[in-house]
Each structure stands twice: as structure tokens, then as C-alpha cells.
Coordinates of C-alpha atoms in Angstrom, one line a residue:
X29 CA -43.2 -292.0 -51.8
X30 CA -41.6 -294.5 -49.4
X31 CA -38.0 -295.2 -49.9
X32 CA -37.1 -298.8 -50.6
X33 CA -34.2 -299.8 -48.4
X34 CA -32.8 -302.8 -46.6
X35 CA -31.6 -300.8 -43.5
X36 CA -34.6 -299.1 -42.2
X37 CA -33.0 -298.3 -38.8
X38 CA -29.9 -296.6 -40.3
X39 CA -32.1 -294.8 -42.9
X40 CA -34.4 -293.5 -40.2
X41 CA -31.6 -292.3 -37.9
X42 CA -29.7 -290.7 -40.8
X43 CA -32.7 -288.9 -42.2
X44 CA -34.0 -287.9 -38.8
X45 CA -30.7 -286.5 -37.5
X46 CA -29.7 -285.0 -40.9
X47 CA -33.0 -283.2 -41.4
X48 CA -33.1 -282.1 -37.8
X49 CA -29.6 -280.6 -38.1
X50 CA -30.6 -278.6 -41.1
X51 CA -33.9 -277.4 -39.7
X52 CA -32.5 -276.8 -36.3
X53 CA -29.7 -274.7 -37.7
X54 CA -32.2 -272.6 -39.7
X55 CA -34.3 -272.1 -36.6
X56 CA -31.3 -271.0 -34.6
X57 CA -30.3 -268.5 -37.3
X58 CA -33.9 -267.1 -37.1
X59 CA -33.5 -266.8 -33.3
X60 CA -36.1 -269.5 -32.7
X61 CA -35.7 -272.5 -30.4
X62 CA -34.1 -275.5 -32.3
X63 CA -36.9 -277.6 -31.0
X64 CA -39.2 -275.9 -33.6
X65 CA -36.7 -277.0 -36.3
X66 CA -36.7 -280.6 -35.0
X67 CA -40.4 -280.8 -35.1
X68 CA -40.5 -279.3 -38.6
X69 CA -37.9 -281.9 -39.7
X70 CA -40.2 -284.6 -38.5
X71 CA -43.1 -283.1 -40.5
X72 CA -40.9 -283.0 -43.6
X73 CA -39.9 -286.7 -43.5
X74 CA -43.2 -287.9 -42.1
X75 CA -46.1 -289.6 -43.8
X76 CA -48.3 -286.5 -43.8
X77 CA -46.2 -284.6 -46.3
X78 CA -45.0 -285.5 -49.8
X79 CA -41.5 -286.6 -50.5
X80 CA -39.2 -288.8 -48.4
X81 CA -40.9 -290.9 -45.8
X82 CA -39.0 -292.9 -43.2
X83 CA -40.2 -295.8 -41.1
X84 CA -42.4 -294.2 -38.5
X85 CA -42.5 -297.4 -36.3
X86 CA -38.8 -297.4 -35.9
X87 CA -38.9 -293.6 -35.3
X88 CA -41.4 -294.1 -32.5
X89 CA -39.2 -296.8 -30.9
X90 CA -36.2 -294.5 -31.0
X91 CA -38.3 -291.8 -29.5
X92 CA -39.0 -294.1 -26.6
X93 CA -35.3 -294.1 -25.8
X94 CA -35.4 -290.3 -26.2
X95 CA -38.2 -290.2 -23.6
X96 CA -36.3 -292.4 -21.2
X97 CA -33.1 -290.3 -21.5
X98 CA -35.1 -287.0 -21.2
X99 CA -36.8 -288.2 -18.0
X100 CA -33.4 -289.5 -16.7
X101 CA -32.0 -286.0 -17.2
X102 CA -35.0 -284.4 -15.5
X103 CA -34.4 -286.7 -12.5
X104 CA -30.7 -286.1 -12.5
X105 CA -31.2 -282.4 -12.3
X106 CA -34.1 -282.5 -10.0
X107 CA -33.3 -280.4 -6.9
X108 CA -35.5 -280.6 -3.9
X109 CA -33.5 -277.8 -2.4
X110 CA -34.3 -275.5 -5.3
X111 CA -38.0 -276.4 -4.9
X112 CA -38.1 -275.9 -1.1
X113 CA -36.4 -272.5 -1.5
X114 CA -39.4 -271.1 -3.4
X115 CA -42.1 -273.6 -2.2
X116 CA -44.6 -271.0 -1.0
X117 CA -45.0 -269.6 -4.5
X118 CA -44.0 -272.5 -6.7
X119 CA -46.4 -275.1 -5.2
X120 CA -49.6 -273.1 -5.1
X121 CA -48.6 -271.2 -8.3
X122 CA -47.9 -274.2 -10.5
X123 CA -50.9 -276.2 -9.2
X124 CA -53.2 -273.3 -9.6
X125 CA -52.0 -272.4 -13.1
X126 CA -52.3 -276.1 -14.2
X127 CA -55.9 -276.3 -12.8
X128 CA -56.8 -273.1 -14.8
X129 CA -55.2 -274.4 -18.0
X130 CA -56.9 -277.8 -17.6
X131 CA -60.3 -276.2 -17.1
X132 CA -59.7 -274.2 -20.2
X133 CA -58.9 -277.4 -22.1
X134 CA -62.1 -279.0 -20.8
X135 CA -64.1 -276.0 -22.0
X136 CA -62.5 -276.1 -25.4
X137 CA -63.1 -279.9 -25.7
X138 CA -66.8 -279.3 -24.8
X139 CA -67.1 -276.7 -27.6
X140 CA -65.5 -279.2 -30.0
X141 CA -67.9 -282.0 -28.9
X142 CA -65.3 -284.2 -27.2
X143 CA -65.6 -286.2 -24.0
X144 CA -64.6 -284.8 -20.7
X145 CA -61.8 -287.3 -20.5
X146 CA -60.4 -285.8 -23.8
X147 CA -60.8 -282.4 -22.3
X148 CA -58.8 -283.3 -19.3
X149 CA -56.0 -284.8 -21.4
X150 CA -55.9 -281.7 -23.6
X151 CA -55.9 -279.3 -20.7
X152 CA -53.1 -281.2 -18.9
X153 CA -51.0 -281.2 -22.1
X154 CA -51.5 -277.4 -22.4
X155 CA -50.7 -276.7 -18.8
X156 CA -47.1 -277.8 -18.6
X157 CA -44.2 -275.9 -20.1
X158 CA -41.1 -277.3 -21.7
X159 CA -38.1 -277.7 -19.4
X160 CA -35.6 -277.3 -22.3
X161 CA -37.2 -274.1 -23.6
X162 CA -37.4 -272.4 -20.2
X163 CA -33.9 -273.3 -19.1
X164 CA -32.4 -272.2 -22.3
X165 CA -34.3 -268.9 -22.2
X166 CA -33.2 -268.2 -18.6
X167 CA -29.6 -269.1 -19.5
X168 CA -29.7 -266.8 -22.6
X169 CA -30.8 -263.9 -20.5
X170 CA -28.4 -264.7 -17.6
X171 CA -31.2 -265.3 -15.1
X172 CA -30.6 -268.9 -14.0
X173 CA -29.1 -267.9 -10.7
X174 CA -31.5 -265.0 -10.0
X175 CA -34.4 -265.1 -7.6
X176 CA -36.8 -264.8 -10.6
X177 CA -35.1 -267.6 -12.4
X178 CA -35.2 -269.9 -9.3
X179 CA -38.9 -269.2 -8.9
X180 CA -39.5 -270.2 -12.6
X181 CA -37.4 -273.3 -12.2
X182 CA -39.2 -274.3 -8.9
X183 CA -42.5 -273.7 -10.7
X184 CA -41.4 -276.0 -13.5
X185 CA -40.2 -278.7 -11.1
X186 CA -43.7 -278.8 -9.6
X187 CA -45.3 -279.1 -13.1
X188 CA -42.9 -281.9 -13.9
X189 CA -43.8 -283.8 -10.7
X190 CA -47.5 -283.4 -11.4
X191 CA -46.9 -284.8 -14.9
X192 CA -44.8 -287.7 -13.6
X193 CA -47.7 -288.8 -11.4
X194 CA -50.2 -288.1 -14.1
X195 CA -48.3 -290.5 -16.4
X196 CA -48.9 -293.2 -13.7
X197 CA -52.5 -292.5 -12.8
X198 CA -53.9 -292.0 -16.2
X199 CA -53.3 -295.6 -17.5
X200 CA -54.7 -296.9 -14.2
X201 CA -57.9 -294.9 -14.6
X202 CA -58.1 -295.8 -18.3
X203 CA -57.9 -299.6 -17.4
X204 CA -60.7 -299.2 -14.9
X205 CA -63.0 -297.4 -17.3
X206 CA -62.3 -293.8 -16.1
X207 CA -66.0 -293.1 -15.6
X208 CA -67.4 -290.8 -12.9
X209 CA -68.2 -293.8 -10.7
X210 CA -66.0 -296.9 -10.3
X211 CA -67.3 -300.3 -9.5
X212 CA -65.6 -302.7 -7.1
X213 CA -63.6 -304.4 -9.8
X214 CA -62.4 -301.1 -11.2
X215 CA -61.5 -299.9 -7.7
X216 CA -59.5 -303.0 -7.0
X217 CA -57.6 -302.6 -10.2
X218 CA -56.9 -299.0 -9.3
X219 CA -55.7 -300.0 -5.8
X220 CA -53.4 -302.7 -7.3
X221 CA -51.9 -300.2 -9.7
X222 CA -51.3 -297.7 -6.9
X223 CA -49.9 -300.4 -4.7
X224 CA -47.4 -301.3 -7.4
X225 CA -46.4 -297.7 -7.7
X226 CA -45.9 -297.3 -4.0
X227 CA -43.8 -300.5 -3.9
X228 CA -41.6 -299.3 -6.8
X229 CA -41.1 -295.8 -5.2
X230 CA -40.2 -297.4 -1.9
X231 CA -37.7 -299.8 -3.4
X232 CA -36.1 -296.9 -5.3
X233 CA -35.9 -294.7 -2.2
X234 CA -34.6 -297.4 0.1
X235 CA -32.5 -299.7 -2.1
X236 CA -31.9 -297.7 -5.2
X237 CA -30.7 -294.6 -3.3
X238 CA -27.9 -296.8 -1.9
X239 CA -27.2 -299.3 -4.6
X240 CA -26.9 -297.0 -7.6
X241 CA -24.3 -294.6 -6.1
X242 CA -22.4 -297.6 -4.8
X243 CA -22.4 -299.2 -8.2
X244 CA -21.1 -296.1 -9.9
X245 CA -18.3 -295.8 -7.4
X246 CA -17.3 -299.4 -8.0
X247 CA -17.3 -298.8 -11.8
X248 CA -15.4 -295.5 -11.4
X249 CA -12.7 -297.3 -9.5
X250 CA -11.9 -299.3 -12.7
X251 CA -10.9 -296.0 -14.4
X252 CA -12.7 -297.2 -17.6
X253 CA -14.6 -294.5 -19.4
X254 CA -16.5 -297.0 -21.5
X255 CA -17.6 -299.0 -18.5
X256 CA -18.8 -295.9 -16.6
X257 CA -20.8 -294.7 -19.6
X258 CA -22.3 -298.2 -20.0
X259 CA -23.2 -298.3 -16.4
X260 CA -25.1 -295.0 -16.6
X261 CA -27.1 -296.1 -19.6
X262 CA -27.7 -299.5 -18.3
X263 CA -29.1 -298.0 -15.1
X264 CA -31.3 -295.5 -16.9
X265 CA -32.8 -297.8 -19.5
X266 CA -32.7 -301.0 -17.3
X267 CA -34.6 -299.4 -14.5
X268 CA -37.1 -297.9 -16.9
X269 CA -37.7 -301.3 -18.5
X270 CA -37.9 -303.1 -15.2
X271 CA -40.3 -300.6 -13.8
X272 CA -42.6 -301.1 -16.8
X273 CA -42.4 -304.9 -16.8
X274 CA -42.4 -305.6 -13.1
X275 CA -44.5 -302.8 -11.6
X276 CA -46.6 -301.7 -14.6
X277 CA -45.5 -298.0 -14.4
X278 CA -44.3 -296.0 -17.3
X279 CA -40.8 -296.0 -18.8
X280 CA -40.8 -292.2 -18.0
X281 CA -41.3 -292.7 -14.3
X282 CA -38.7 -295.4 -14.0
X283 CA -36.1 -293.3 -15.8
X284 CA -37.0 -290.2 -13.6
X285 CA -36.4 -292.2 -10.4
X286 CA -33.1 -293.7 -11.7
X287 CA -31.9 -290.2 -12.4
X288 CA -33.0 -289.0 -8.9
X289 CA -31.2 -291.8 -7.2
X290 CA -28.0 -291.3 -9.2
X291 CA -28.1 -287.6 -8.2
X292 CA -27.3 -288.8 -4.7
X293 CA -23.9 -290.0 -5.9
X294 CA -20.9 -287.8 -5.6
X295 CA -20.3 -288.6 -9.3
X296 CA -23.5 -287.0 -10.5
X297 CA -21.7 -284.3 -12.5
X298 CA -19.7 -286.9 -14.3
X299 CA -22.9 -288.9 -15.0
X300 CA -24.4 -285.8 -16.5
X301 CA -21.4 -285.2 -18.7
X302 CA -21.5 -288.8 -20.0
X303 CA -25.3 -288.8 -20.5
X304 CA -25.7 -285.4 -22.1
X305 CA -24.4 -286.1 -25.7
X306 CA -26.6 -289.3 -26.0
X307 CA -29.5 -287.6 -24.3
X308 CA -29.4 -284.7 -26.8
X309 CA -29.2 -287.0 -29.8
X310 CA -32.1 -289.2 -28.8
X311 CA -34.1 -286.2 -27.6
X312 CA -33.7 -284.8 -31.1
X313 CA -35.1 -288.1 -32.5
X314 CA -38.0 -287.9 -30.0
X315 CA -38.9 -284.4 -31.3
X316 CA -38.5 -285.6 -34.9
X317 CA -40.8 -288.6 -34.2
X318 CA -43.4 -286.3 -32.7
X319 CA -43.2 -284.1 -35.8
X320 CA -43.8 -287.1 -38.0
X321 CA -47.2 -287.6 -36.3
X322 CA -48.3 -284.1 -37.0
X323 CA -50.9 -283.5 -39.7
X324 CA -50.4 -279.9 -41.1
X325 CA -53.8 -280.0 -42.7
X326 CA -55.2 -279.3 -39.2
X327 CA -54.1 -275.7 -39.7
X328 CA -56.4 -275.3 -42.7
X329 CA -59.2 -277.6 -41.7
X330 CA -59.6 -276.3 -38.1
X331 CA -57.9 -272.9 -37.8
X332 CA -60.1 -271.7 -35.0
X333 CA -59.4 -274.8 -32.9
X334 CA -55.6 -274.2 -33.4
X335 CA -56.1 -270.5 -32.5
X336 CA -58.0 -271.4 -29.3
X337 CA -55.2 -273.8 -28.2
X338 CA -52.5 -271.2 -28.9
X339 CA -54.6 -268.6 -27.0
X340 CA -54.7 -270.9 -24.0
X341 CA -51.0 -271.4 -24.1
X342 CA -49.9 -267.8 -24.7
X343 CA -52.5 -265.9 -22.9
X344 CA -54.7 -268.1 -20.7
X345 CA -52.2 -269.9 -18.5
X346 CA -49.8 -267.0 -18.7
X347 CA -52.4 -264.6 -17.3
X348 CA -53.2 -267.1 -14.6
X349 CA -49.5 -267.4 -13.6
X350 CA -49.1 -263.6 -13.8
X351 CA -52.0 -263.0 -11.4
X352 CA -50.9 -265.8 -9.0
X353 CA -47.3 -264.3 -8.7
X354 CA -48.7 -260.9 -8.0
X355 CA -51.2 -262.3 -5.5
X356 CA -48.3 -264.0 -3.6
X357 CA -46.7 -260.6 -3.0
X358 CA -43.9 -260.6 -5.6
X359 CA -43.1 -257.6 -7.8
X360 CA -44.1 -257.0 -11.4
X361 CA -40.8 -258.1 -12.9
X362 CA -41.1 -261.5 -11.3
X363 CA -44.6 -262.0 -12.5
X364 CA -43.7 -261.0 -16.1
X365 CA -40.6 -263.3 -16.2
X366 CA -42.4 -266.3 -14.9
X367 CA -45.6 -265.8 -17.0
X368 CA -43.6 -265.2 -20.3
X369 CA -41.3 -268.1 -19.6
X370 CA -44.2 -270.5 -19.1
X371 CA -46.0 -269.4 -22.3
X372 CA -45.1 -272.5 -24.2
X373 CA -45.4 -276.3 -24.1
X374 CA -43.0 -279.1 -24.9
X375 CA -41.8 -282.6 -24.2
X376 CA -44.2 -283.6 -21.4
X377 CA -47.1 -282.4 -23.5
X378 CA -46.0 -284.7 -26.3
X379 CA -45.6 -287.7 -24.0
X380 CA -49.1 -287.0 -22.5
X381 CA -50.9 -286.7 -25.8
X382 CA -49.2 -289.8 -27.2
X383 CA -50.5 -291.7 -24.2
X384 CA -53.9 -290.2 -24.6
X385 CA -54.2 -291.3 -28.2
X386 CA -52.9 -294.8 -27.5
X387 CA -55.4 -295.2 -24.6
X388 CA -58.2 -293.8 -26.8
X389 CA -58.8 -291.0 -24.4
X390 CA -57.9 -288.3 -26.8
X391 CA -58.8 -288.1 -30.6
X392 CA -55.9 -287.7 -33.0
X393 CA -57.1 -284.1 -33.7
X394 CA -56.2 -283.3 -30.1
X395 CA -52.6 -284.5 -30.7
X396 CA -52.5 -282.3 -33.8
X397 CA -53.8 -279.3 -31.9
X398 CA -51.2 -279.7 -29.2
X399 CA -48.4 -280.1 -31.7
X400 CA -49.5 -277.0 -33.6
X401 CA -49.7 -275.2 -30.3
X402 CA -46.2 -276.3 -29.4
X403 CA -44.7 -275.2 -32.7
X404 CA -46.3 -271.8 -32.5
X405 CA -45.8 -271.1 -28.8
X406 CA -42.1 -272.2 -28.8
X407 CA -41.5 -270.1 -31.9
X408 CA -43.2 -267.0 -30.3
X409 CA -41.6 -267.5 -26.8
X410 CA -38.8 -264.9 -27.5
X411 CA -41.5 -262.5 -28.6
X412 CA -43.4 -263.1 -25.4
X413 CA -40.3 -262.3 -23.4
X414 CA -39.6 -259.2 -25.5
X415 CA -43.3 -258.1 -24.9
X416 CA -42.9 -258.6 -21.1
X417 CA -39.8 -256.4 -21.1
X418 CA -41.7 -253.7 -23.0
X419 CA -44.6 -253.9 -20.6
X420 CA -42.2 -253.6 -17.7
X421 CA -40.4 -250.6 -19.2
X422 CA -43.8 -248.8 -19.7
X423 CA -44.9 -249.5 -16.2
X424 CA -41.6 -248.3 -14.8
X425 CA -42.0 -245.0 -16.7
X426 CA -45.2 -244.3 -14.9
X427 CA -44.4 -243.8 -11.2
X428 CA -48.0 -244.4 -10.0
X429 CA -48.2 -247.7 -11.9
X430 CA -44.7 -248.8 -10.7
X431 CA -45.6 -248.2 -7.1
X432 CA -48.9 -250.0 -7.4
X433 CA -47.3 -253.2 -8.8
X434 CA -44.0 -253.2 -7.0
X435 CA -44.4 -251.6 -3.5
X436 CA -46.4 -254.0 -1.4
X437 CA -48.3 -253.0 1.7
X438 CA -47.4 -255.8 4.0
X439 CA -45.1 -256.5 7.0
X440 CA -42.3 -258.0 4.9
X441 CA -42.0 -254.8 2.8
X442 CA -41.3 -252.5 5.7
X443 CA -39.0 -252.2 8.7
X444 CA -40.5 -251.8 12.1
X445 CA -40.4 -248.3 13.5
X446 CA -38.1 -249.5 16.3
X447 CA -35.8 -251.1 13.7
X448 CA -35.5 -247.9 11.7
X449 CA -34.7 -245.8 14.8
X450 CA -32.0 -248.3 16.0
X451 CA -30.1 -248.1 12.7
X452 CA -27.0 -246.0 12.4
X453 CA -24.4 -245.7 9.6
X454 CA -26.2 -248.6 7.8
X455 CA -25.0 -250.7 4.9
X456 CA -27.7 -252.0 2.5
X457 CA -27.2 -255.3 0.8
X458 CA -29.3 -256.0 -2.3
X459 CA -29.4 -259.8 -3.0
X460 CA -29.0 -262.6 -0.5
X461 CA -27.8 -265.4 -2.8
X462 CA -24.5 -267.2 -2.7
X463 CA -22.4 -264.1 -3.0
X464 CA -24.7 -262.0 -0.8
X465 CA -24.4 -264.5 2.1
X466 CA -20.6 -264.1 2.2
X467 CA -20.9 -260.3 2.1
X468 CA -23.5 -260.3 4.9
X469 CA -21.4 -262.5 7.1
X470 CA -18.4 -260.2 6.7
X471 CA -20.4 -257.0 7.4
X472 CA -22.0 -258.6 10.5
X473 CA -18.6 -259.8 11.7
X474 CA -17.5 -256.2 11.6
X475 CA -20.5 -255.2 13.8
X476 CA -22.0 -252.9 11.1
X477 CA -25.7 -252.4 10.9
X478 CA -27.0 -254.2 7.9
X479 CA -30.4 -254.1 6.0
X480 CA -30.9 -256.8 3.4
X481 CA -33.2 -256.3 0.4
X482 CA -34.3 -259.6 -1.2
X483 CA -37.0 -260.6 -3.8
X484 CA -37.5 -264.0 -2.3
X485 CA -40.0 -263.5 0.4
X486 CA -39.2 -266.9 2.1
X487 CA -35.6 -265.8 2.5
X488 CA -36.8 -262.5 4.1
X489 CA -38.9 -264.4 6.6
X490 CA -36.0 -266.7 7.5
X491 CA -33.7 -263.7 7.9
X492 CA -36.1 -261.9 10.2
X493 CA -36.6 -265.0 12.2
X494 CA -32.9 -265.0 12.8
X495 CA -33.1 -261.4 14.1
X496 CA -31.7 -259.7 11.0
X497 CA -33.1 -256.5 9.3
X498 CA -34.6 -257.5 5.9
X499 CA -37.1 -256.1 3.4
X500 CA -38.9 -258.0 0.7
X501 CA -39.0 -256.1 -2.6
X502 CA -37.3 -254.9 -5.7
X503 CA -34.1 -253.0 -4.9
X504 CA -34.4 -251.1 -8.2
X505 CA -37.3 -249.1 -6.8
X506 CA -36.6 -245.9 -4.8
X507 CA -39.6 -246.7 -2.6
X508 CA -38.1 -250.0 -1.6
X509 CA -34.7 -248.4 -0.9
X510 CA -36.5 -245.8 1.3
X511 CA -38.2 -248.7 3.2
X512 CA -34.7 -250.1 3.8
X513 CA -33.7 -246.8 5.4
X514 CA -31.4 -245.6 2.7
X515 CA -31.4 -242.2 4.4
X516 CA -29.4 -243.7 7.2
X517 CA -27.1 -245.8 4.9
X518 CA -23.5 -245.0 4.2
X519 CA -23.1 -247.6 1.5
X520 CA -25.0 -250.1 -0.6
X521 CA -23.6 -253.4 -1.9
X522 CA -25.3 -254.8 -5.0
X523 CA -24.9 -258.6 -5.1
X524 CA -27.6 -259.7 -7.6
X525 CA -26.4 -261.9 -10.4
X526 CA -28.6 -260.2 -13.1
X527 CA -26.5 -257.3 -14.6
X528 CA -29.6 -255.6 -16.0
X529 CA -31.2 -255.6 -12.5
X530 CA -27.9 -254.4 -11.0
X531 CA -27.9 -251.4 -13.3
X532 CA -31.4 -250.5 -12.2
X533 CA -30.5 -250.7 -8.6
X534 CA -27.4 -248.5 -9.1
X535 CA -29.5 -245.8 -10.8
X536 CA -32.2 -245.9 -8.1
X537 CA -29.6 -245.7 -5.3
X538 CA -27.9 -242.7 -6.9
X539 CA -31.3 -241.0 -7.3
X540 CA -32.4 -241.8 -3.7
X541 CA -29.1 -240.7 -2.1
X542 CA -26.5 -239.2 -4.5
X543 CA -23.6 -239.3 -2.0
X544 CA -24.0 -243.0 -1.0
X545 CA -21.1 -245.3 -1.6
X546 CA -22.0 -248.0 -4.2
X547 CA -20.2 -251.4 -4.3
X548 CA -21.2 -253.7 -7.1
X549 CA -20.2 -257.1 -8.5
X550 CA -19.5 -257.5 -12.3
X551 CA -19.3 -260.7 -14.3
X552 CA -17.0 -259.5 -17.1
X553 CA -14.9 -256.5 -18.3
X554 CA -17.8 -255.0 -20.2
X555 CA -20.0 -254.8 -17.1
X556 CA -17.0 -253.5 -15.0
X557 CA -16.5 -250.7 -17.6
X558 CA -20.2 -249.8 -17.5
X559 CA -20.4 -249.6 -13.7
X560 CA -17.3 -247.5 -13.5
X561 CA -18.8 -245.0 -16.0
X562 CA -21.8 -244.8 -13.7
X563 CA -19.5 -243.7 -10.9
X564 CA -19.8 -246.9 -8.8
X565 CA -17.3 -246.6 -6.0
X566 CA -16.1 -250.2 -6.0
X567 CA -16.5 -252.7 -8.9
X568 CA -15.2 -256.2 -8.5
X569 CA -15.2 -259.4 -10.5
X570 CA -14.5 -263.0 -9.6
X571 CA -11.5 -263.4 -12.0
X572 CA -10.1 -260.1 -10.7
X573 CA -10.3 -261.1 -7.1
X574 CA -8.8 -264.5 -7.8
X575 CA -5.9 -262.9 -9.7
X576 CA -5.3 -260.4 -6.9
X577 CA -5.4 -263.1 -4.2
X578 CA -3.0 -265.4 -6.1
X579 CA -0.6 -262.6 -6.8
X580 CA -0.7 -261.5 -3.2
X581 CA 0.1 -265.0 -2.0
X582 CA 2.9 -265.4 -4.5
X583 CA 4.4 -262.1 -3.5
X584 CA 4.3 -263.1 0.2
X585 CA 5.9 -266.5 -0.7
X586 CA 8.6 -264.7 -2.7
X587 CA 9.3 -262.3 0.1
X588 CA 9.7 -265.1 2.6
X589 CA 12.2 -266.9 0.4
X590 CA 14.2 -263.7 -0.1
X591 CA 14.3 -262.9 3.6

């Protein structure tokens, strides 16, 4: 029953946000991603279920703002440095996994009797993971700053970039007939569309990169919070609208590039703080609007189709990612974390299927399949992570399996014979991130032999090219520690940000050489207490060192004044 009202916009916003809050809170209590709750809220107030029904056209327009702000946020947090740090695994890995998932989608579409275009749209939608879900999962497990977390983020960045360009190319191909062969008119239309895209990107990279940061600095000089917030949203929505009207590209692409250009400003953190509350609110309305389009009857009418889609998401593309990571020479833990984190779909999938349906490339059943797959995969993502941990624990309990998956037979996993013989009274450093770099500089300045163990193979290659001793591998394995010449080491410094991983490394080091001195970083008092109970020789935390240094400085200052 549709509700008679005179304020459809306010009614839609109120009902959407209110129901999303209730369902999102329930989802959080059940330890499920709130996104599942937002989608369920849309189903409840949508036209496919009995009861309250809000204006779906208004909801769709509000969701467009949500898409713009979501893509603005993706651009604002896009880090080319993070991508380049793991490019040798993220680029081939993401592209390879997306190709496998797309082929699976095409195969499923063929079984269902759909066109190949519908299969490509379905496969692409199933190939890309949700940025929000993955980042929150990594944050929940304290893995954002770890090598494994950076690989997963880099992988996701590549997926997002592929989707950004897909959102540009798909409408262009659709307008030209998207057949296997294009006639001259179709080709000319395609070239015109690509020319507009190139022109837009060039203008943004040349002019936008300079103008937007300058504009924000001018507005910030007024010291007006309202004007600064207004400038941020005017830039995001204005560029998205202008890109669509003047260059024929999607709102999403325009918003993405406006976020990328604003990232160049020294005010990018303040921009993120201003945009985040509005971005979250409209993103919620986006998920609600997506849920309103879902037809729950698909679960009963075509259960095997839904099961096939869920199978592709949870197992098909995850297995592809798992095998690619292992093939690239990374240990089992990295493969399990990346594959389990990517075993879901989200916002880009919704944007893509909405485009597919509007361009008549994808039947509405395809949209329902994707939405059902998203609901189930996001809900089961914590289970997938739990299962990956159980698999890892089982493999670790079997030494022959552990060595097979984690000890690589390649040059980066071993020190040269001459290197080993030259080492004396060595210090082993596990982890070469932000903290590890400072430790390495201090050890080398003291002219002490240093061997670095690092998961990131590209960092190991860079270290070796600079003449340093480095081994690629998991420091939590005795075999890796032995390859790093632990028999010649007097101490081991554990500088990894993942406390679970640090505990494994400490146990492995004690087993490999009981009398070795162990230095480890801790993030809080609980971790410090644990490491001390495990007889670590030195445990330090950031707050502790800050406090000691300030107290030391103040004591020196007080002593000077009294002398």
C-alpha cells in the first residue's frame, strides 16, 4: 500500500534512513556488515514487499548523489603509491581474477539462455569486491598497515580502476550496437566517445590538479567552515554533473577524478573529514535504493541461479585469487587473507548492473541475482575469514604442508652462500614498513650486520638492489628464520604491525634459537603484557616511548634551570 503524502522527498529520506538505522543496528549486533542491513531496509520499504512503499524514483535520484559521493571518496583515498608498492602482484592478480570471474559469468549466462553481452555484464559485476566491506574487515582485524593488507588494498584499487573505465566504455559500446563487428558509423561514435573521455581526463590532470587545490586554499583562508564544506560538495557534484553533460562520461567517473585532484591538496584530510558524514548518509540511501529494486521472489523462483552466483563469488573468484597469489611467490597466509577478503561484492557491482539494466544489456533477473549474491556474500564474509584462519591453523600444524606452502624455492627466499659466510653477530629485522625502516637505519648506522625478512617481494628486490641482506618470506616459519641465518644472529627485532603475526614470529624465533634476544613492538598494554610473559627481552610501545622522551626532555630542562 503506497502512503499518501504531500512531501515525498522528506518521506523517502525519513523512511529510508530510519529503516536503514534499525536494520543496520540489527546486522551489527549479529556481527554482519551493516550494508546487509541497509539492503534489507530497502527491500522492506520497496515495491516488491507488502507494507510501506516509498517513492522509488526519488530514492533512485538520491542514490545518484550517493554514487557521486562514494566515487568522490574512492578518488580522495586513491593512492598511486600504495598501488605501486604491490604492483607486481596487484596488477596481474586483480586483472587475472576479474577475467576468470567474468568468464564464469558468461558461462552462467549461457546456461540461463542470456546473450553474451548479458554474461559479460554479469561476470564483471561478480568480479569486483566492495571497498567498504574489505576496508572495514581489514581494520577490524588490525591488518590495514600490514603487507597482506596493502596487497589486498592494491588489488582492490586495480579492480576499482577497471570498473571506472568499464563505466565509460560500456555506454559507448552500447550506443554503437555492441555487436562482434562494428560498422564505420559505430566506430566513429566509439572514437568520439573515447576522444571526449581523453579530453576530460587531460583537462582534469592538467587544469583540475592545479585549480581545485588552489580553490580550496583560497576558501580555507576565509576560515569559514560552511564555505569550505560547500566548496567540497560543489566540486564533487559540480564536476560530476559537468563531466556527464559536457563530455558524456558517467557521474561516477567525474566524481572519481574530482576526488583524485583534491587529494593533491594539502587540505585533503580536512576535505575527507568534511565529506565523510554526508558521504555516509547518502551512501546509506544508495544501498537502500538498491535494496528497493530487489525482488525476493528470485530466491524461490530461481534458487539454482542464485546458488550459482553465490558460488562464483565465494568460491570461484576466491580460488582464482588464492592460486594467483601463491603463483606469484607469496606465502599461504597472504593468499588466504586476500582471497577471503575478496569473497564478496558491493557498490561497484550495483552501479554496473543498474547501468546494464538501463542500457538493456542485462535482464532484470541479472540484477536480482547480483543483489542476492551481494546480500549473501557480504553476510558470509566474516565466516570466510574465519574459515581461512582455520585452514591456516591446520596447515601450520602439519610441518610438511606448511613448508610446501610457505617456503619458496627461489632466489629471494635465500641468502647467497657468500652472504651467509660474511655475516657475524647478526641482527634479524622482521618487517620493513614505516617502523622497520627506522630500526634498519639505526642498526646500519651502528655498523651491525642486518638481515631483513619481509613478505613484500618487491621491497626485498629493492633492498637487495641497494646491497642489503634481505629474504622474502614469512618470519613466523622456522625455515624462513634459518634462511635468514638465525644461527648467526644475536638478536631479532619484530616490527610487524599485526600482533597475531608478531606472536607467531616470537614463538618461532624462541624455538629456532632459545638464547636469542627478542625485541618487539606492542600497540597497547595488553600486547605488552603478553610479550613480557613470553619472555621477550625488550617490549616497547609508541605511547611509552613518547612519554619517556618527554619526561627525559623535561628533566633536562628542569636540571638546566636549577644549575
